[in-house]
Amino acid sequence: MPGKDKRSDDGEESTGTFETLRDEGEHFVHVKQFGKAIESFTKALDMRPEDKGCLVTRSKCWLQLGNADNSLIDAEAALDQDKEFIQALFQKAEALYQKGDFENALVFYHRGHKQRSELHQFRLGIQKAQEAINNSIGAADSIKLEVKGDLSYFNKQEEAKKQQKGTYNKPKQIKREEKRDRERPKPSSDSKTVKELLGELYGDKAYLEKLLQDECMTSKRSATSQEITDRVWDGLDYLNSRADFWRQQKPMYARKRDRMQGQMKAKTRDPTSFILKSLEDIDEAQSKGRYEESLQKAKKTLTSVESMSSDDIQNQQEIIANLHSQIGNACLELGKFNQAMHHHEKDLNIAKDNDLEDAKSRALDNLGRVYARKGDYEKAVEVWEEKIPMSKSSLESAWLFHEVGRCCLEMGKFTEARDYGEKSLAAAQDAGDKSWTLHSSVLIAQSEVKLGDLQAAADSFEKSLVMAKEQSDTAAEQAIQRALSDVNDKIVQGVKDGDDKDEEDAQKRTTSRHSSVTEDEKKEDAKEYVKGAPVDEQQEQTEQTEHTEKKENPDGITD
């Protein structure tokens, strides 16, 4: 019959459309687009309001968006269709928990666990609901419940359930027009409390609040700006509701109490483990450059260790000395030289009082670094020279000799700097450390430049350049090449200046030889000239000669 076929066709088309919308919603859930999933499930439920699977899935989506009220409505609607539907039962418990109704949530978690005890989500739900209740009101043994007072609240709940039974109420959706007139979201607690409650999410909240202050982005002059404002408000509403929920789930006093109890348990249970864990955290913070964090942790640990008795912890003084060293290192990296020196000196004093050789060597090492960073090279050399006999390896000696040599170079003691550089080079070669071999060679070359031994400096720089190339140290290679070029220029300039000086000296010697002809030689030349002249001329020349001699020696005194 045509009419029957038409109705059959309409039914098939309706069924196909419902399944398409349901599958589309499931896809959006899979890709975590919960808003679009809700739209698809809502259209599907308009066709089949009694489909409990769609109701439960949409309830999950509402919960993911932070709307626990609508989630609860959908879960209860699914339970109205099937009171034994375990997924709807769990979803109702979850919605109640997210609303902060921990007592009723615990009831439904227990109900689900009784029906399906093998499902772990109900056991976890019971645990977290009980914990939330204990955090809110304290332990159960401290509270006595009495059956008295106004119980009308429970009667109203029963009446509401009876009215809703057999009917489906579509969850109310907030229209965009209503959002435009709402007020700016405000947190219900101070910023410090909200920051601790939100944790990492507080950065998102601060960003959204900053975005609201940008009038170009959130002004109501255009639809785009209004849309941005609405999205920002939605985000702030969600974060504020999460903060309220987490505060209700675990109040601030409960968080502080748990922290204090955890610290006390850790100290009481095993103080050694607590100290070792703290030292590991301090070392990790320093290795990652978080010196302020390292400093604060070291100070707190030091206070805890000092408050313990020597019976509770072995080698207490050694640990205290180590913590002073850690604090000093952090202060040094933060530029607090005086504080660094104070703590390293405490480390040294504890080491000397308790005969701790390793701690003493460490303290001298650190004190030398502080003096060197402050520019007090003489004091740094004095401290490091005291440490030299305590060196336990060739590598440590190589570093120590190099640092002392650098200080000598800075003080203008170039011979000592070269000597320490050669000691550092020998120790580095003995240790087989190429890096310190390079550093020592460069120190020797720099000292030779200052001593004026340019050719030796050039040879040392050339050896250093070869080592830098072998180690693929581009920065060191470029620096050595520049230094070597400067030394070669000085050598060439020195040779040129020497040649010019030799020529000048030759000219001076020639001039001096010509000017050194004696008066006697002049007289002999005159006599030779007289002998070769005519008689009259000889007579005249003789008289002139005698006249000259009398003039020069009027007293007639001869040798």
Tab-separated table of N, CA and C in Angstrom, residues 60-181:
chain	number	residue	atom	x	y	z
A	60	LYS	N	27.860	13.659	30.358
A	60	LYS	CA	29.327	13.705	30.460
A	60	LYS	C	29.886	14.973	29.821
A	61	CYS	N	29.294	15.339	28.674
A	61	CYS	CA	29.755	16.553	27.987
A	61	CYS	C	29.508	17.797	28.840
A	62	TRP	N	28.311	17.856	29.457
A	62	TRP	CA	28.020	19.006	30.328
A	62	TRP	C	29.028	19.074	31.481
A	63	LEU	N	29.380	17.923	32.006
A	63	LEU	CA	30.324	17.888	33.122
A	63	LEU	C	31.718	18.346	32.671
A	64	GLN	N	32.094	18.000	31.457
A	64	GLN	CA	33.387	18.440	30.928
A	64	GLN	C	33.435	19.951	30.744
A	65	LEU	N	32.294	20.549	30.482
A	65	LEU	CA	32.218	22.004	30.324
A	65	LEU	C	32.002	22.719	31.647
A	66	GLY	N	31.927	21.964	32.746
A	66	GLY	CA	31.781	22.575	34.063
A	66	GLY	C	30.350	22.877	34.449
A	67	ASN	N	29.382	22.376	33.696
A	67	ASN	CA	27.969	22.625	34.003
A	67	ASN	C	27.399	21.394	34.704
A	68	ALA	N	27.593	21.344	36.012
A	68	ALA	CA	27.161	20.172	36.771
A	68	ALA	C	25.639	20.100	36.884
A	69	ASP	N	24.959	21.238	36.840
A	69	ASP	CA	23.491	21.239	36.965
A	69	ASP	C	22.846	20.515	35.789
A	70	ASN	N	23.214	20.888	34.564
A	70	ASN	CA	22.643	20.225	33.389
A	70	ASN	C	23.070	18.765	33.324
A	71	SER	N	24.284	18.492	33.780
A	71	SER	CA	24.749	17.101	33.796
A	71	SER	C	23.871	16.254	34.710
A	72	LEU	N	23.506	16.805	35.855
A	72	LEU	CA	22.651	16.080	36.789
A	72	LEU	C	21.257	15.858	36.209
A	73	ILE	N	20.735	16.852	35.498
A	73	ILE	CA	19.404	16.725	34.900
A	73	ILE	C	19.380	15.578	33.901
A	74	ASP	N	20.410	15.505	33.036
A	74	ASP	CA	20.454	14.436	32.033
A	74	ASP	C	20.637	13.074	32.692
A	75	ALA	N	21.451	12.986	33.737
A	75	ALA	CA	21.667	11.706	34.415
A	75	ALA	C	20.385	11.218	35.071
A	76	GLU	N	19.637	12.128	35.704
A	76	GLU	CA	18.384	11.736	36.342
A	76	GLU	C	17.339	11.339	35.301
A	77	ALA	N	17.354	12.024	34.147
A	77	ALA	CA	16.420	11.659	33.081
A	77	ALA	C	16.710	10.250	32.575
A	78	ALA	N	17.976	9.885	32.480
A	78	ALA	CA	18.334	8.526	32.049
A	78	ALA	C	17.926	7.502	33.096
A	79	LEU	N	18.072	7.840	34.374
A	79	LEU	CA	17.660	6.922	35.436
A	79	LEU	C	16.146	6.746	35.473
A	80	ASP	N	15.406	7.770	35.086
A	80	ASP	CA	13.956	7.638	35.012
A	80	ASP	C	13.562	6.593	33.978
A	81	GLN	N	14.370	6.462	32.918
A	81	GLN	CA	14.101	5.455	31.897
A	81	GLN	C	14.476	4.057	32.389
A	82	ASP	N	15.574	3.985	33.186
A	82	ASP	CA	16.044	2.689	33.664
A	82	ASP	C	16.786	2.903	34.981
A	83	LYS	N	16.165	2.527	36.092
A	83	LYS	CA	16.769	2.771	37.398
A	83	LYS	C	18.016	1.928	37.632
A	84	GLU	N	18.193	0.866	36.892
A	84	GLU	CA	19.352	-0.002	37.057
A	84	GLU	C	20.465	0.326	36.048
A	85	PHE	N	20.288	1.391	35.278
A	85	PHE	CA	21.286	1.749	34.268
A	85	PHE	C	22.545	2.257	34.990
A	86	ILE	N	23.572	1.409	35.028
A	86	ILE	CA	24.739	1.675	35.867
A	86	ILE	C	25.516	2.918	35.433
A	87	GLN	N	25.561	3.186	34.130
A	87	GLN	CA	26.290	4.374	33.647
A	87	GLN	C	25.609	5.661	34.104
A	88	ALA	N	24.271	5.657	34.074
A	88	ALA	CA	23.531	6.840	34.544
A	88	ALA	C	23.702	7.022	36.048
A	89	LEU	N	23.773	5.909	36.781
A	89	LEU	CA	23.974	5.988	38.221
A	89	LEU	C	25.335	6.605	38.551
A	90	PHE	N	26.347	6.158	37.834
A	90	PHE	CA	27.682	6.715	38.072
A	90	PHE	C	27.737	8.187	37.667
A	91	GLN	N	27.062	8.524	36.567
A	91	GLN	CA	27.088	9.911	36.104
A	91	GLN	C	26.368	10.835	37.079
A	92	LYS	N	25.307	10.359	37.704
A	92	LYS	CA	24.619	11.180	38.700
A	92	LYS	C	25.516	11.401	39.910
A	93	ALA	N	26.227	10.355	40.337
A	93	ALA	CA	27.142	10.502	41.469
A	93	ALA	C	28.245	11.518	41.138
A	94	GLU	N	28.760	11.447	39.922
A	94	GLU	CA	29.801	12.386	39.508
A	94	GLU	C	29.284	13.816	39.466
A	95	ALA	N	28.056	13.999	38.955
A	95	ALA	CA	27.479	15.347	38.890
A	95	ALA	C	27.264	15.914	40.292
A	96	LEU	N	26.781	15.089	41.197
A	96	LEU	CA	26.592	15.551	42.576
A	96	LEU	C	27.933	15.906	43.217
A	97	TYR	N	28.921	15.105	42.939
A	97	TYR	CA	30.258	15.392	43.504
A	97	TYR	C	30.784	16.725	42.977
A	98	GLN	N	30.627	16.959	41.684
A	98	GLN	CA	31.113	18.214	41.100
A	98	GLN	C	30.318	19.414	41.587
A	99	LYS	N	29.080	19.206	41.977
A	99	LYS	CA	28.279	20.287	42.551
A	99	LYS	C	28.684	20.586	43.991
A	100	GLY	N	29.488	19.710	44.596
A	100	GLY	CA	29.885	19.890	45.990
A	100	GLY	C	28.963	19.196	46.963
A	101	ASP	N	28.025	18.420	46.453
A	101	ASP	CA	27.097	17.669	47.305
A	101	ASP	C	27.734	16.306	47.581
A	102	PHE	N	28.747	16.302	48.418
A	102	PHE	CA	29.560	15.106	48.602
A	102	PHE	C	28.788	13.990	49.307
A	103	GLU	N	27.882	14.353	50.226
A	103	GLU	CA	27.155	13.326	50.970
A	103	GLU	C	26.260	12.509	50.033
A	104	ASN	N	25.442	13.205	49.207
A	104	ASN	CA	24.582	12.489	48.264
A	104	ASN	C	25.387	11.753	47.205
A	105	ALA	N	26.509	12.341	46.801
A	105	ALA	CA	27.376	11.656	45.841
A	105	ALA	C	27.866	10.337	46.428
A	106	LEU	N	28.242	10.372	47.721
A	106	LEU	CA	28.714	9.154	48.377
A	106	LEU	C	27.624	8.086	48.402
A	107	VAL	N	26.339	8.510	48.577
A	107	VAL	CA	25.218	7.566	48.585
A	107	VAL	C	25.128	6.836	47.247
A	108	PHE	N	25.228	7.565	46.158
A	108	PHE	CA	25.083	6.936	44.841
A	108	PHE	C	26.337	6.158	44.442
A	109	TYR	N	27.506	6.573	44.926
A	109	TYR	CA	28.708	5.766	44.693
A	109	TYR	C	28.551	4.408	45.376
A	110	HIS	N	28.033	4.423	46.610
A	110	HIS	CA	27.806	3.162	47.327
A	110	HIS	C	26.746	2.319	46.617
A	111	ARG	N	25.697	2.970	46.113
A	111	ARG	CA	24.640	2.240	45.422
A	111	ARG	C	25.181	1.555	44.169
A	112	GLY	N	26.010	2.283	43.419
A	112	GLY	CA	26.601	1.677	42.226
A	112	GLY	C	27.588	0.571	42.572
A	113	HIS	N	28.363	0.765	43.650
A	113	HIS	CA	29.324	-0.264	44.051
A	113	HIS	C	28.603	-1.532	44.506
A	114	LYS	N	27.429	-1.375	45.110
A	114	LYS	CA	26.660	-2.530	45.549
A	114	LYS	C	26.149	-3.329	44.352
A	115	GLN	N	25.772	-2.620	43.279
A	115	GLN	CA	25.261	-3.302	42.095
A	115	GLN	C	26.379	-3.926	41.268
A	116	ARG	N	27.466	-3.176	41.086
A	116	ARG	CA	28.585	-3.658	40.265
A	116	ARG	C	29.888	-3.435	41.034
A	117	SER	N	30.175	-4.327	41.956
A	117	SER	CA	31.351	-4.155	42.822
A	117	SER	C	32.665	-4.299	42.073
A	118	GLU	N	32.638	-4.906	40.870
A	118	GLU	CA	33.895	-5.095	40.130
A	118	GLU	C	34.375	-3.823	39.430
A	119	LEU	N	33.510	-2.812	39.350
A	119	LEU	CA	33.891	-1.567	38.668
A	119	LEU	C	34.688	-0.682	39.632
A	120	HIS	N	35.924	-0.390	39.232
A	120	HIS	CA	36.806	0.362	40.125
A	120	HIS	C	36.400	1.819	40.274
A	121	GLN	N	35.659	2.404	39.279
A	121	GLN	CA	35.323	3.822	39.368
A	121	GLN	C	34.422	4.124	40.569
A	122	PHE	N	33.610	3.144	40.985
A	122	PHE	CA	32.766	3.363	42.159
A	122	PHE	C	33.608	3.336	43.431
A	123	ARG	N	34.602	2.448	43.490
A	123	ARG	CA	35.482	2.431	44.658
A	123	ARG	C	36.260	3.741	44.777
A	124	LEU	N	36.757	4.231	43.658
A	124	LEU	CA	37.464	5.509	43.677
A	124	LEU	C	36.535	6.648	44.074
A	125	GLY	N	35.286	6.579	43.586
A	125	GLY	CA	34.315	7.610	43.944
A	125	GLY	C	34.034	7.632	45.434
A	126	ILE	N	33.911	6.435	46.030
A	126	ILE	CA	33.675	6.369	47.475
A	126	ILE	C	34.838	6.986	48.231
A	127	GLN	N	36.044	6.671	47.813
A	127	GLN	CA	37.230	7.193	48.502
A	127	GLN	C	37.302	8.714	48.422
A	128	LYS	N	37.099	9.263	47.224
A	128	LYS	CA	37.246	10.717	47.096
A	128	LYS	C	36.101	11.465	47.767
A	129	ALA	N	34.890	10.867	47.772
A	129	ALA	CA	33.768	11.523	48.452
A	129	ALA	C	33.987	11.525	49.967
A	130	GLN	N	34.452	10.406	50.496
A	130	GLN	CA	34.724	10.355	51.930
A	130	GLN	C	35.840	11.321	52.319
A	131	GLU	N	36.867	11.408	51.483
A	131	GLU	CA	37.959	12.331	51.767
A	131	GLU	C	37.477	13.775	51.745
A	132	ALA	N	36.621	14.104	50.764
A	132	ALA	CA	36.096	15.471	50.686
A	132	ALA	C	35.251	15.805	51.911
A	133	ILE	N	34.471	14.837	52.373
A	133	ILE	CA	33.634	15.069	53.563
A	133	ILE	C	34.509	15.267	54.789
A	134	ASN	N	35.514	14.430	54.935
A	134	ASN	CA	36.419	14.565	56.079
A	134	ASN	C	37.160	15.895	56.050
A	135	ASN	N	37.571	16.328	54.858
A	135	ASN	CA	38.259	17.612	54.749
A	135	ASN	C	37.346	18.776	55.099
A	136	SER	N	36.055	18.594	54.813
A	136	SER	CA	35.118	19.699	55.039
A	136	SER	C	34.667	19.804	56.491
A	137	ILE	N	34.370	18.659	57.099
A	137	ILE	CA	33.774	18.704	58.438
A	137	ILE	C	34.615	18.001	59.491
A	138	GLY	N	35.724	17.363	59.087
A	138	GLY	CA	36.556	16.663	60.049
A	138	GLY	C	36.256	15.176	60.057
A	139	ALA	N	36.931	14.473	60.952
A	139	ALA	CA	36.768	13.027	61.036
A	139	ALA	C	35.372	12.667	61.537
A	140	ALA	N	34.903	11.466	61.160
A	140	ALA	CA	33.540	11.050	61.522
A	140	ALA	C	33.371	10.837	63.017
A	141	ASP	N	34.414	10.386	63.687
A	141	ASP	CA	34.271	10.112	65.110
A	141	ASP	C	34.139	11.373	65.955
A	142	SER	N	34.387	12.526	65.335
A	142	SER	CA	34.274	13.777	66.086
A	142	SER	C	32.898	14.426	65.928
A	143	ILE	N	31.987	13.781	65.183
A	143	ILE	CA	30.670	14.365	64.905
A	143	ILE	C	29.578	13.360	65.274
A	144	LYS	N	28.551	13.855	65.960
A	144	LYS	CA	27.405	13.036	66.327
A	144	LYS	C	26.157	13.605	65.662
A	145	LEU	N	25.518	12.819	64.802
A	145	LEU	CA	24.317	13.260	64.092
A	145	LEU	C	23.081	12.920	64.916
A	146	GLU	N	22.104	13.816	64.870
A	146	GLU	CA	20.857	13.614	65.591
A	146	GLU	C	19.687	13.802	64.635
A	147	VAL	N	18.650	12.987	64.779
A	147	VAL	CA	17.466	13.072	63.921
A	147	VAL	C	16.508	14.106	64.515
A	148	LYS	N	16.735	15.330	64.186
A	148	LYS	CA	15.859	16.388	64.658
A	148	LYS	C	16.043	17.602	63.765
A	149	GLY	N	15.140	18.560	63.921
A	149	GLY	CA	15.230	19.756	63.119
A	149	GLY	C	14.316	19.688	61.924
A	150	ASP	N	14.503	20.565	60.965
A	150	ASP	CA	13.662	20.676	59.783
A	150	ASP	C	14.112	19.662	58.750
A	151	LEU	N	13.254	18.674	58.458
A	151	LEU	CA	13.557	17.653	57.451
A	151	LEU	C	12.777	17.875	56.164
A	152	SER	N	12.216	19.070	55.999
A	152	SER	CA	11.401	19.336	54.810
A	152	SER	C	12.218	19.290	53.526
A	153	TYR	N	13.533	19.493	53.642
A	153	TYR	CA	14.390	19.476	52.446
A	153	TYR	C	14.315	18.120	51.750
A	154	PHE	N	14.335	17.055	52.564
A	154	PHE	CA	14.284	15.719	51.978
A	154	PHE	C	12.904	15.414	51.396
A	155	ASN	N	11.863	15.946	52.046
A	155	ASN	CA	10.517	15.748	51.508
A	155	ASN	C	10.353	16.441	50.162
A	156	LYS	N	10.930	17.621	50.032
A	156	LYS	CA	10.854	18.345	48.755
A	156	LYS	C	11.578	17.586	47.651
A	157	GLN	N	12.681	16.947	48.012
A	157	GLN	CA	13.406	16.164	47.013
A	157	GLN	C	12.562	15.003	46.498
A	158	GLU	N	11.871	14.329	47.407
A	158	GLU	CA	11.035	13.204	47.011
A	158	GLU	C	9.889	13.667	46.119
A	159	GLU	N	9.276	14.809	46.459
A	159	GLU	CA	8.177	15.333	45.639
A	159	GLU	C	8.674	15.729	44.258
A	160	ALA	N	9.844	16.327	44.205
A	160	ALA	CA	10.386	16.734	42.906
A	160	ALA	C	10.659	15.524	42.031
A	161	LYS	N	11.124	14.435	42.643
A	161	LYS	CA	11.401	13.229	41.865
A	161	LYS	C	10.108	12.640	41.308
A	162	LYS	N	9.049	12.682	42.109
A	162	LYS	CA	7.774	12.159	41.641
A	162	LYS	C	7.230	12.974	40.467
A	163	GLN	N	7.403	14.282	40.530
A	163	GLN	CA	6.908	15.144	39.455
A	163	GLN	C	7.695	14.933	38.170
A	164	GLN	N	9.009	14.669	38.316
A	164	GLN	CA	9.835	14.512	37.123
A	164	GLN	C	9.713	13.132	36.510
A	165	LYS	N	9.187	12.186	37.267
A	165	LYS	CA	9.119	10.812	36.778
A	165	LYS	C	8.250	10.724	35.536
A	166	GLY	N	8.759	10.069	34.480
A	166	GLY	CA	8.018	9.865	33.241
A	166	GLY	C	8.033	11.043	32.307
A	167	THR	N	8.697	12.088	32.646
A	167	THR	CA	8.760	13.259	31.761
A	167	THR	C	10.214	13.590	31.466
A	168	TYR	N	10.427	14.246	30.380
A	168	TYR	CA	11.770	14.657	29.998
A	168	TYR	C	11.806	16.169	29.897
A	169	ASN	N	12.667	16.778	30.643
A	169	ASN	CA	12.854	18.226	30.599
A	169	ASN	C	14.177	18.544	29.933
A	170	LYS	N	14.117	19.273	28.873
A	170	LYS	CA	15.330	19.648	28.138
A	170	LYS	C	16.133	20.660	28.951
A	171	PRO	N	17.410	20.402	29.151
A	171	PRO	CA	18.236	21.343	29.932
A	171	PRO	C	18.223	22.731	29.321
A	172	LYS	N	18.154	23.691	30.199
A	172	LYS	CA	18.141	25.076	29.734
A	172	LYS	C	19.532	25.468	29.267
A	173	GLN	N	19.601	26.096	28.114
A	173	GLN	CA	20.870	26.572	27.581
A	173	GLN	C	20.915	28.094	27.670
A	174	ILE	N	22.051	28.583	28.056
A	174	ILE	CA	22.223	30.038	28.194
A	174	ILE	C	22.287	30.655	26.803
A	175	LYS	N	21.409	31.564	26.557
A	175	LYS	CA	21.410	32.228	25.263
A	175	LYS	C	22.466	33.310	25.223
A	176	ARG	N	22.989	33.560	24.023
A	176	ARG	CA	24.043	34.552	23.878
A	176	ARG	C	23.549	35.944	24.210
A	177	GLU	N	22.239	36.194	23.973
A	177	GLU	CA	21.712	37.522	24.278
A	177	GLU	C	21.722	37.783	25.783
A	178	GLU	N	21.523	36.717	26.603
A	178	GLU	CA	21.518	36.896	28.038
A	178	GLU	C	22.911	37.189	28.565
A	179	LYS	N	23.930	36.684	27.875
A	179	LYS	CA	25.304	36.867	28.336
A	179	LYS	C	25.750	38.313	28.229
A	180	ARG	N	25.182	39.019	27.307
A	180	ARG	CA	25.628	40.395	27.091
A	180	ARG	C	25.282	41.293	28.274
A	181	ASP	N	24.260	40.920	29.036
A	181	ASP	CA	23.832	41.772	30.131
A	181	ASP	C	24.368	41.313	31.478
